[in-house]
PDB file of C-alpha atoms and ligand atoms in Angstrom:
ATOM      1  CA  MET L   1      13.840  20.462  -1.357  1.00 82.00           C
ATOM      2  CA  THR L   2      11.546  17.983  -3.134  1.00 92.00           C
ATOM      3  CA  ALA L   3      10.600  15.075  -0.882  1.00 96.00           C
ATOM      4  CA  VAL L   4      11.639  11.609  -2.055  1.00 98.00           C
ATOM      5  CA  VAL L   5       9.639   8.425  -1.556  1.00 98.00           C
ATOM      6  CA  ASP L   6      11.742   5.283  -1.874  1.00 98.00           C
ATOM      7  CA  VAL L   7       9.721   2.367  -3.232  1.00 98.00           C
ATOM      8  CA  TRP L   8      10.563  -1.327  -3.413  1.00 98.00           C
ATOM      9  CA  LEU L   9       8.540  -3.949  -5.271  1.00 98.00           C
ATOM     10  CA  VAL L  10       9.197  -7.304  -3.651  1.00 97.00           C
ATOM     11  CA  ASP L  11       8.646 -10.555  -5.551  1.00 97.00           C
ATOM     12  CA  THR L  12       7.796 -12.880  -2.659  1.00 97.00           C
ATOM     13  CA  ARG L  13       8.771 -15.933  -4.761  1.00 97.00           C
ATOM     14  CA  THR L  14      12.442 -14.896  -4.652  1.00 96.00           C
ATOM     15  CA  PRO L  15      14.409 -16.882  -2.032  1.00 93.00           C
ATOM     16  CA  PHE L  16      15.049 -14.787   1.087  1.00 94.00           C
ATOM     17  CA  GLU L  17      16.408 -15.031   4.607  1.00 95.00           C
ATOM     18  CA  SER L  18      13.674 -14.675   7.217  1.00 97.00           C
ATOM     19  CA  THR L  19      14.339 -11.875   9.747  1.00 94.00           C
ATOM     20  CA  LEU L  20      10.961 -11.688  11.518  1.00 96.00           C
ATOM     21  CA  ASP L  21      10.724 -10.704  15.187  1.00 94.00           C
ATOM     22  CA  ALA L  22       8.604 -12.628  17.706  1.00 95.00           C
ATOM     23  CA  GLU L  23       5.396 -10.675  17.014  1.00 95.00           C
ATOM     24  CA  GLU L  24       5.794 -11.024  13.250  1.00 96.00           C
ATOM     25  CA  LEU L  25       6.431 -14.768  13.656  1.00 97.00           C
ATOM     26  CA  ARG L  26       3.225 -15.021  15.692  1.00 98.00           C
ATOM     27  CA  ARG L  27       1.266 -13.211  12.978  1.00 98.00           C
ATOM     28  CA  ARG L  28       2.843 -15.306  10.212  1.00 98.00           C
ATOM     29  CA  ASP L  29       2.127 -18.583  11.979  1.00 98.00           C
ATOM     30  CA  ALA L  30      -1.520 -17.626  12.505  1.00 98.00           C
ATOM     31  CA  LEU L  31      -2.052 -17.595   8.711  1.00 98.00           C
ATOM     32  CA  ARG L  32      -3.809 -20.729   7.510  1.00 98.00           C
ATOM     33  CA  LEU L  33      -2.251 -21.140   4.053  1.00 98.00           C
ATOM     34  CA  SER L  34       1.454 -21.884   3.658  1.00 97.00           C
ATOM     35  CA  GLU L  35       1.670 -19.574   0.635  1.00 97.00           C
ATOM     36  CA  ASP L  36       0.252 -16.710   2.706  1.00 98.00           C
ATOM     37  CA  ARG L  37       2.816 -17.455   5.441  1.00 98.00           C
ATOM     38  CA  ARG L  38       5.606 -17.329   2.839  1.00 97.00           C
ATOM     39  CA  ARG L  39       4.314 -14.073   1.326  1.00 98.00           C
ATOM     40  CA  PHE L  40       3.992 -12.433   4.753  1.00 98.00           C
ATOM     41  CA  ASP L  41       7.489 -13.578   5.744  1.00 98.00           C
ATOM     42  CA  ALA L  42       9.054 -12.366   2.488  1.00 98.00           C
ATOM     43  CA  ALA L  43       7.374  -8.945   2.706  1.00 98.00           C
ATOM     44  CA  HIS L  44       8.123  -8.297   6.373  1.00 98.00           C
ATOM     45  CA  SER L  45      11.685  -9.625   6.137  1.00 98.00           C
ATOM     46  CA  ALA L  46      12.272  -7.269   3.192  1.00 98.00           C
ATOM     47  CA  LEU L  47      10.809  -4.413   5.228  1.00 97.00           C
ATOM     48  CA  ARG L  48      13.249  -5.106   8.060  1.00 96.00           C
ATOM     49  CA  ARG L  49      16.194  -5.325   5.665  1.00 96.00           C
ATOM     50  CA  ILE L  50      15.217  -1.953   4.201  1.00 97.00           C
ATOM     51  CA  LEU L  51      14.578  -0.200   7.513  1.00 97.00           C
ATOM     52  CA  GLU L  52      17.442  -1.458   9.674  1.00 95.00           C
ATOM     53  CA  PRO L  53      20.210   0.478   7.893  1.00 95.00           C
ATOM     54  CA  ARG L  54      18.004   3.571   8.063  1.00 94.00           C
ATOM     55  CA  VAL L  55      16.727   3.511  11.655  1.00 94.00           C
ATOM     56  CA  GLY L  56      18.691   0.804  13.467  1.00 91.00           C
ATOM     57  CA  ALA L  57      16.437  -1.381  15.634  1.00 90.00           C
ATOM     58  CA  VAL L  58      12.933  -1.520  14.170  1.00 94.00           C
ATOM     59  CA  ARG L  59      10.197  -0.971  16.781  1.00 93.00           C
ATOM     60  CA  TRP L  60       6.541  -0.633  15.736  1.00 95.00           C
ATOM     61  CA  SER L  61       3.626   1.190  17.260  1.00 96.00           C
ATOM     62  CA  ARG L  62       0.112   1.225  15.758  1.00 96.00           C
ATOM     63  CA  GLY L  63      -2.347   4.007  14.990  1.00 96.00           C
ATOM     64  CA  PRO L  64      -6.053   3.823  15.889  1.00 96.00           C
ATOM     65  CA  ASN L  65      -6.938   1.843  12.727  1.00 97.00           C
ATOM     66  CA  GLY L  66      -3.898  -0.394  12.872  1.00 97.00           C
ATOM     67  CA  LYS L  67      -1.379   1.556  10.734  1.00 98.00           C
ATOM     68  CA  PRO L  68       2.129   0.509  11.807  1.00 98.00           C
ATOM     69  CA  HIS L  69       4.476   3.436  12.591  1.00 97.00           C
ATOM     70  CA  LEU L  70       8.151   3.380  13.484  1.00 97.00           C
ATOM     71  CA  ALA L  71       8.128   4.195  17.197  1.00 95.00           C
ATOM     72  CA  GLY L  72      10.143   7.303  18.025  1.00 93.00           C
ATOM     73  CA  GLU L  73      11.269   7.854  14.412  1.00 95.00           C
ATOM     74  CA  PRO L  74      10.270  10.606  11.970  1.00 96.00           C
ATOM     75  CA  CYS L  75      10.803   8.132   9.099  1.00 97.00           C
ATOM     76  CA  GLN L  76       7.452   7.101   7.535  1.00 98.00           C
ATOM     77  CA  VAL L  77       6.702   3.745   5.982  1.00 98.00           C
ATOM     78  CA  ASN L  78       3.875   1.748   4.453  1.00 98.00           C
ATOM     79  CA  LEU L  79       3.461  -1.746   2.997  1.00 98.00           C
ATOM     80  CA  SER L  80       0.988  -3.360   0.599  1.00 98.00           C
ATOM     81  CA  HIS L  81       0.461  -6.995  -0.430  1.00 97.00           C
ATOM     82  CA  ALA L  82      -1.117  -8.240  -3.681  1.00 97.00           C
ATOM     83  CA  GLY L  83      -0.742 -11.778  -4.993  1.00 95.00           C
ATOM     84  CA  GLU L  84       2.945 -12.712  -5.109  1.00 96.00           C
ATOM     85  CA  TRP L  85       4.023  -9.075  -4.790  1.00 97.00           C
ATOM     86  CA  ALA L  86       4.546  -6.593  -1.991  1.00 98.00           C
ATOM     87  CA  ALA L  87       5.192  -2.862  -2.285  1.00 98.00           C
ATOM     88  CA  ILE L  88       7.086  -0.910   0.359  1.00 98.00           C
ATOM     89  CA  ALA L  89       7.266   2.900   0.542  1.00 98.00           C
ATOM     90  CA  VAL L  90       9.662   4.762   2.854  1.00 98.00           C
ATOM     91  CA  THR L  91      10.157   8.511   3.212  1.00 98.00           C
ATOM     92  CA  ASP L  92      11.721  10.960   5.654  1.00 96.00           C
ATOM     93  CA  ALA L  93       8.847  12.776   7.317  1.00 94.00           C
ATOM     94  CA  ARG L  94       5.476  13.079   5.558  1.00 97.00           C
ATOM     95  CA  PRO L  95       2.899  10.319   6.221  1.00 98.00           C
ATOM     96  CA  VAL L  96       2.898   7.928   3.264  1.00 98.00           C
ATOM     97  CA  GLY L  97       0.546   5.288   1.901  1.00 98.00           C
ATOM     98  CA  VAL L  98       1.157   2.737  -0.830  1.00 98.00           C
ATOM     99  CA  ASP L  99      -1.267   0.367  -2.481  1.00 98.00           C
ATOM    100  CA  LEU L 100      -0.840  -2.425  -4.981  1.00 98.00           C
ATOM    101  CA  GLN L 101      -3.979  -3.872  -6.590  1.00 96.00           C
ATOM    102  CA  ASP L 102      -4.427  -7.003  -8.647  1.00 94.00           C
ATOM    103  CA  ALA L 103      -6.713  -6.292 -11.637  1.00 90.00           C
ATOM    104  CA  VAL L 104      -8.254  -9.745 -11.232  1.00 80.00           C
ATOM    105  CA  ALA L 105     -10.318 -10.839 -14.222  1.00 72.00           C
ATOM    106  CA  GLY L 106     -13.787 -12.151 -13.494  1.00 77.00           C
ATOM    107  CA  LEU L 107     -15.043  -9.565 -11.001  1.00 82.00           C
ATOM    108  CA  ASP L 108     -17.869  -7.303 -12.133  1.00 90.00           C
ATOM    109  CA  TYR L 109     -15.873  -4.079 -11.941  1.00 92.00           C
ATOM    110  CA  ALA L 110     -18.533  -1.890 -13.462  1.00 93.00           C
ATOM    111  CA  ALA L 111     -21.035  -3.004 -10.788  1.00 95.00           C
ATOM    112  CA  MET L 112     -18.500  -2.519  -8.000  1.00 94.00           C
ATOM    113  CA  ALA L 113     -17.612   0.965  -9.253  1.00 96.00           C
ATOM    114  CA  ARG L 114     -21.327   1.860  -9.488  1.00 96.00           C
ATOM    115  CA  ARG L 115     -21.791   0.726  -5.934  1.00 96.00           C
ATOM    116  CA  PHE L 116     -18.699   2.240  -4.307  1.00 95.00           C
ATOM    117  CA  PHE L 117     -17.257   5.050  -6.483  1.00 97.00           C
ATOM    118  CA  PRO L 118     -18.560   8.543  -7.387  1.00 97.00           C
ATOM    119  CA  PRO L 119     -20.796   8.415 -10.520  1.00 96.00           C
ATOM    120  CA  ALA L 120     -18.190   9.949 -12.885  1.00 96.00           C
ATOM    121  CA  GLU L 121     -15.647   7.304 -11.839  1.00 97.00           C
ATOM    122  CA  ALA L 122     -18.216   4.527 -12.303  1.00 97.00           C
ATOM    123  CA  GLU L 123     -18.668   5.707 -15.903  1.00 96.00           C
ATOM    124  CA  PHE L 124     -14.892   5.806 -16.386  1.00 96.00           C
ATOM    125  CA  VAL L 125     -14.574   2.202 -15.143  1.00 95.00           C
ATOM    126  CA  ALA L 126     -17.516   1.028 -17.283  1.00 94.00           C
ATOM    127  CA  ALA L 127     -15.707   2.434 -20.342  1.00 95.00           C
ATOM    128  CA  ARG L 128     -12.157   1.352 -19.448  1.00 93.00           C
ATOM    129  CA  GLY L 129     -12.524  -1.939 -17.504  1.00 90.00           C
ATOM    130  CA  ALA L 130     -10.647  -3.838 -14.819  1.00 92.00           C
ATOM    131  CA  GLU L 131      -7.340  -1.994 -14.960  1.00 93.00           C
ATOM    132  CA  ALA L 132      -9.069   1.394 -14.582  1.00 95.00           C
ATOM    133  CA  PHE L 133     -10.927   0.034 -11.565  1.00 96.00           C
ATOM    134  CA  ALA L 134      -7.697  -1.279 -10.034  1.00 96.00           C
ATOM    135  CA  LEU L 135      -5.912   2.038 -10.640  1.00 97.00           C
ATOM    136  CA  LEU L 136      -8.625   4.158  -9.009  1.00 97.00           C
ATOM    137  CA  TRP L 137      -8.922   1.700  -6.133  1.00 97.00           C
ATOM    138  CA  ALA L 138      -5.132   1.804  -5.589  1.00 98.00           C
ATOM    139  CA  ARG L 139      -5.164   5.628  -5.528  1.00 98.00           C
ATOM    140  CA  LYS L 140      -8.027   5.743  -2.986  1.00 98.00           C
ATOM    141  CA  GLU L 141      -6.454   3.103  -0.796  1.00 98.00           C
ATOM    142  CA  ALA L 142      -3.054   4.837  -0.927  1.00 98.00           C
ATOM    143  CA  VAL L 143      -4.686   8.031   0.449  1.00 98.00           C
ATOM    144  CA  VAL L 144      -6.550   6.133   3.163  1.00 98.00           C
ATOM    145  CA  LYS L 145      -3.350   4.339   4.125  1.00 98.00           C
ATOM    146  CA  ALA L 146      -1.335   7.566   4.243  1.00 98.00           C
ATOM    147  CA  ALA L 147      -3.999   8.870   6.635  1.00 98.00           C
ATOM    148  CA  GLY L 148      -3.952   5.641   8.674  1.00 98.00           C
ATOM    149  CA  ASP L 149      -7.697   5.393   8.138  1.00 98.00           C
ATOM    150  CA  ARG L 150     -10.104   2.644   7.028  1.00 97.00           C
ATOM    151  CA  LEU L 151     -10.730   1.683   3.413  1.00 96.00           C
ATOM    152  CA  THR L 152     -14.474   2.206   3.687  1.00 94.00           C
ATOM    153  CA  ARG L 153     -13.875   5.912   4.386  1.00 95.00           C
ATOM    154  CA  GLY L 154     -11.982   6.441   1.140  1.00 95.00           C
ATOM    155  CA  LEU L 155     -14.031   4.876  -1.621  1.00 96.00           C
ATOM    156  CA  LEU L 156     -15.918   8.063  -2.481  1.00 96.00           C
ATOM    157  CA  LEU L 157     -12.742  10.164  -2.724  1.00 97.00           C
ATOM    158  CA  PRO L 158     -12.464  11.530  -6.292  1.00 97.00           C
ATOM    159  CA  VAL L 159      -9.135  10.344  -7.684  1.00 98.00           C
ATOM    160  CA  ALA L 160      -9.636  10.074 -11.469  1.00 97.00           C
ATOM    161  CA  GLY L 161      -7.526  12.204 -13.798  1.00 96.00           C
ATOM    162  CA  ASP L 162      -4.180  12.276 -15.519  1.00 95.00           C
ATOM    163  CA  PRO L 163      -2.112  13.235 -13.621  1.00 95.00           C
ATOM    164  CA  PRO L 164      -4.001  12.199 -10.480  1.00 97.00           C
ATOM    165  CA  PRO L 165      -5.656  15.130  -8.686  1.00 97.00           C
ATOM    166  CA  ALA L 166      -4.810  16.498  -5.248  1.00 97.00           C
ATOM    167  CA  VAL L 167      -7.096  14.863  -2.674  1.00 98.00           C
ATOM    168  CA  THR L 168      -8.367  16.139   0.667  1.00 98.00           C
ATOM    169  CA  HIS L 169      -9.303  13.577   3.284  1.00 97.00           C
ATOM    170  CA  ASP L 170     -10.437  14.612   6.782  1.00 96.00           C
ATOM    171  CA  GLY L 171      -9.074  18.120   6.233  1.00 96.00           C
ATOM    172  CA  THR L 172      -5.583  17.014   5.154  1.00 97.00           C
ATOM    173  CA  GLY L 173      -4.339  17.356   1.586  1.00 98.00           C
ATOM    174  CA  TYR L 174      -2.579  14.434  -0.122  1.00 98.00           C
ATOM    175  CA  THR L 175      -0.480  14.301  -3.271  1.00 98.00           C
ATOM    176  CA  LEU L 176      -0.861  11.166  -5.386  1.00 98.00           C
ATOM    177  CA  ALA L 177       1.401   9.470  -7.912  1.00 98.00           C
ATOM    178  CA  ASP L 178       0.939   6.246  -9.861  1.00 98.00           C
ATOM    179  CA  LEU L 179       3.628   3.601  -9.601  1.00 97.00           C
ATOM    180  CA  ALA L 180       4.804   1.271 -12.332  1.00 95.00           C
ATOM    181  CA  ALA L 181       3.553  -2.178 -11.286  1.00 96.00           C
ATOM    182  CA  PRO L 182       3.926  -5.764 -12.545  1.00 95.00           C
ATOM    183  CA  ASP L 183       1.669  -6.852 -15.438  1.00 94.00           C
ATOM    184  CA  GLY L 184      -1.945  -7.149 -14.311  1.00 93.00           C
ATOM    185  CA  PHE L 185      -1.428  -4.913 -11.267  1.00 96.00           C
ATOM    186  CA  ARG L 186      -1.896  -1.216 -10.606  1.00 97.00           C
ATOM    187  CA  ALA L 187      -0.212   0.749  -7.820  1.00 98.00           C
ATOM    188  CA  ALA L 188      -0.177   4.225  -6.300  1.00 98.00           C
ATOM    189  CA  VAL L 189       1.591   6.231  -3.598  1.00 98.00           C
ATOM    190  CA  ALA L 190       0.042   9.058  -1.563  1.00 98.00           C
ATOM    191  CA  LEU L 191       2.018  11.540   0.496  1.00 98.00           C
ATOM    192  CA  ALA L 192       0.509  13.974   3.023  1.00 98.00           C
ATOM    193  CA  GLY L 193       0.798  17.610   1.969  1.00 97.00           C
ATOM    194  CA  PRO L 194       0.443  19.514  -1.296  1.00 96.00           C
ATOM    195  CA  GLU L 195       4.129  19.709  -2.246  1.00 95.00           C
ATOM    196  CA  PRO L 196       5.187  17.463  -5.138  1.00 94.00           C
ATOM    197  CA  PHE L 197       7.496  14.528  -4.483  1.00 97.00           C
ATOM    198  CA  SER L 198       9.663  12.231  -6.514  1.00 97.00           C
ATOM    199  CA  ILE L 199       9.713   8.439  -6.461  1.00 98.00           C
ATOM    200  CA  ARG L 200      12.981   6.517  -6.361  1.00 97.00           C
ATOM    201  CA  ARG L 201      12.466   2.885  -7.427  1.00 96.00           C
ATOM    202  CA  HIS L 202      14.614   0.059  -6.064  1.00 94.00           C
TER     203      HIS L 202
HETATM  204  C1  COA V   1      -5.685  -0.387   5.875  1.00 52.52           C
HETATM  205  C2  COA V   1      -6.458  -1.205   4.869  1.00 52.52           C
HETATM  206  C3  COA V   1      -7.093  -0.252   3.862  1.00 52.52           C
HETATM  207  C4  COA V   1      -5.468  -2.145   4.169  1.00 52.52           C
HETATM  208  O1  COA V   1      -6.130  -3.088   3.393  1.00 52.52           O
HETATM  209  P1  COA V   1      -5.408  -4.424   2.846  1.00 52.52           P
HETATM  210  O2  COA V   1      -6.311  -5.035   1.847  1.00 52.52           O
HETATM  211  O3  COA V   1      -4.919  -5.242   3.969  1.00 52.52           O
HETATM  212  O4  COA V   1      -4.246  -3.792   2.020  1.00 52.52           O
HETATM  213  P2  COA V   1      -2.693  -3.803   1.869  1.00 52.52           P
HETATM  214  O5  COA V   1      -2.147  -5.142   1.579  1.00 52.52           O
HETATM  215  O6  COA V   1      -2.451  -2.732   0.862  1.00 52.52           O
HETATM  216  O7  COA V   1      -2.085  -3.239   3.249  1.00 52.52           O
HETATM  217  C5  COA V   1      -1.828  -4.052   4.366  1.00 52.52           C
HETATM  218  C6  COA V   1      -0.700  -3.421   5.170  1.00 52.52           C
HETATM  219  O8  COA V   1      -0.979  -2.053   5.467  1.00 52.52           O
HETATM  220  C7  COA V   1      -0.529  -1.734   6.794  1.00 52.52           C
HETATM  221  N1  COA V   1      -1.711  -1.247   7.519  1.00 52.52           N
HETATM  222  C8  COA V   1      -2.571  -1.896   8.348  1.00 52.52           C
HETATM  223  N2  COA V   1      -3.570  -1.043   8.753  1.00 52.52           N
HETATM  224  C9  COA V   1      -3.317   0.141   8.157  1.00 52.52           C
HETATM  225  C10 COA V   1      -4.006   1.400   8.171  1.00 52.52           C
HETATM  226  N3  COA V   1      -5.133   1.609   8.853  1.00 52.52           N
HETATM  227  N4  COA V   1      -3.476   2.409   7.430  1.00 52.52           N
HETATM  228  C11 COA V   1      -2.343   2.223   6.721  1.00 52.52           C
HETATM  229  N5  COA V   1      -1.653   1.050   6.661  1.00 52.52           N
HETATM  230  C12 COA V   1      -2.153   0.027   7.372  1.00 52.52           C
HETATM  231  C13 COA V   1       0.076  -2.998   7.388  1.00 52.52           C
HETATM  232  O9  COA V   1       1.480  -2.940   7.192  1.00 52.52           O
HETATM  233  C14 COA V   1      -0.530  -4.102   6.508  1.00 52.52           C
HETATM  234  O10 COA V   1       0.346  -5.187   6.299  1.00 52.52           O
HETATM  235  P3  COA V   1       0.495  -6.383   7.366  1.00 52.52           P
HETATM  236  O11 COA V   1      -0.898  -6.764   7.777  1.00 52.52           O
HETATM  237  O12 COA V   1       1.239  -7.455   6.642  1.00 52.52           O
HETATM  238  O13 COA V   1       1.281  -5.781   8.517  1.00 52.52           O
HETATM  239  C15 COA V   1      -7.624  -2.037   5.520  1.00 52.52           C
HETATM  240  O14 COA V   1      -7.068  -3.111   6.217  1.00 52.52           O
HETATM  241  C16 COA V   1      -8.437  -1.203   6.506  1.00 52.52           C
HETATM  242  O15 COA V   1      -9.371  -0.510   6.105  1.00 52.52           O
HETATM  243  N6  COA V   1      -8.071  -1.280   7.804  1.00 52.52           N
HETATM  244  C17 COA V   1      -8.704  -0.491   8.854  1.00 52.52           C
HETATM  245  C18 COA V   1      -9.205  -1.370   9.968  1.00 52.52           C
HETATM  246  C19 COA V   1     -10.352  -2.204   9.453  1.00 52.52           C
HETATM  247  O16 COA V   1     -11.404  -1.695   9.144  1.00 52.52           O
HETATM  248  N7  COA V   1     -10.093  -3.493   9.323  1.00 52.52           N
HETATM  249  C20 COA V   1     -11.052  -4.427   8.799  1.00 52.52           C
HETATM  250  C21 COA V   1     -10.619  -4.935   7.428  1.00 52.52           C
HETATM  251  S1  COA V   1     -11.213  -3.918   6.065  1.00 52.52           S
END
C-alpha cells in the first residue's frame, strides 16, 4: 500500500489555544522576541492538536542531533518554521522530514549556491534565482531532517530535477516530493525508503 504523509501548513497569525507542556513553555519563554514566542507557541500547539488524537499522550525523545521523536510510537513526525508559517508532516512508520524555506529577496543566492551546492546546482540557481535556491535548499534540508542529521551534512546532496531525484544519504535512500507553499516560500518532504508516497494536505 502506498504510504501517506499528512501535511499541515499552519498560519501562526491565526488565533489559537495554547496547549504547550512544561518543557515547551520553557523553550517558548526563552525566546527573546514576542513574535518568535507566538510563532513557537502556535506551531507546537498545532502539533499537539494533530498528534493527540493519533497517539494519545504526546511524549518526546530526541535523536543525537536533536530530532524530536514520539517516544514508544511508530508514528513519525517533523516540523519546520519559516516566517509566519509552520509546516508539520506526520506519517505511520517511515522517518520523515519537512522543510519550508522563505525565498527572501536581498540575499546573494548565486554566491551562496556557488559556495554550498554542487556546481550544476549553482548554475541552475544563477539562471533561475531566489525561488530555485529556496526549493533546492528545502529539498536538501527535508532529507537531512528525515535522517535526523545536521544541515551542514546535506548541502552537497544533489536534489535538482523535475520530479526531484531519489537521494542517498549515509547509505539510506530517501524519496522527495515538493509541497505547495505560500507565496514567496518553497517546501519539500522527504521520506526514508525508495517506495513512492502520497501527500494528503490539511
Ligand atoms: C535540523 C536543522 C537542519 C533544522 O534547521 P532549522 O533552520 O531550525 O529548520 P526548521 O525550522 O525547518 O526545523 C526546526 C524543527 O525541526 C526539528 N528538529 C530539530 N533538530 C532536528 C534534526 N536534527 N533533524 C530533524 N528535525 C529536527 C524540531 O522540531 C525543530 O523545531 P523546534 O525547534 O521548534 O522544536 C538544523 O537545526 C540542524 O542542522 N540541527 C543539527 C544540530 C546543529 O547542528 N545545530 C546547530 C544549528 S545549525
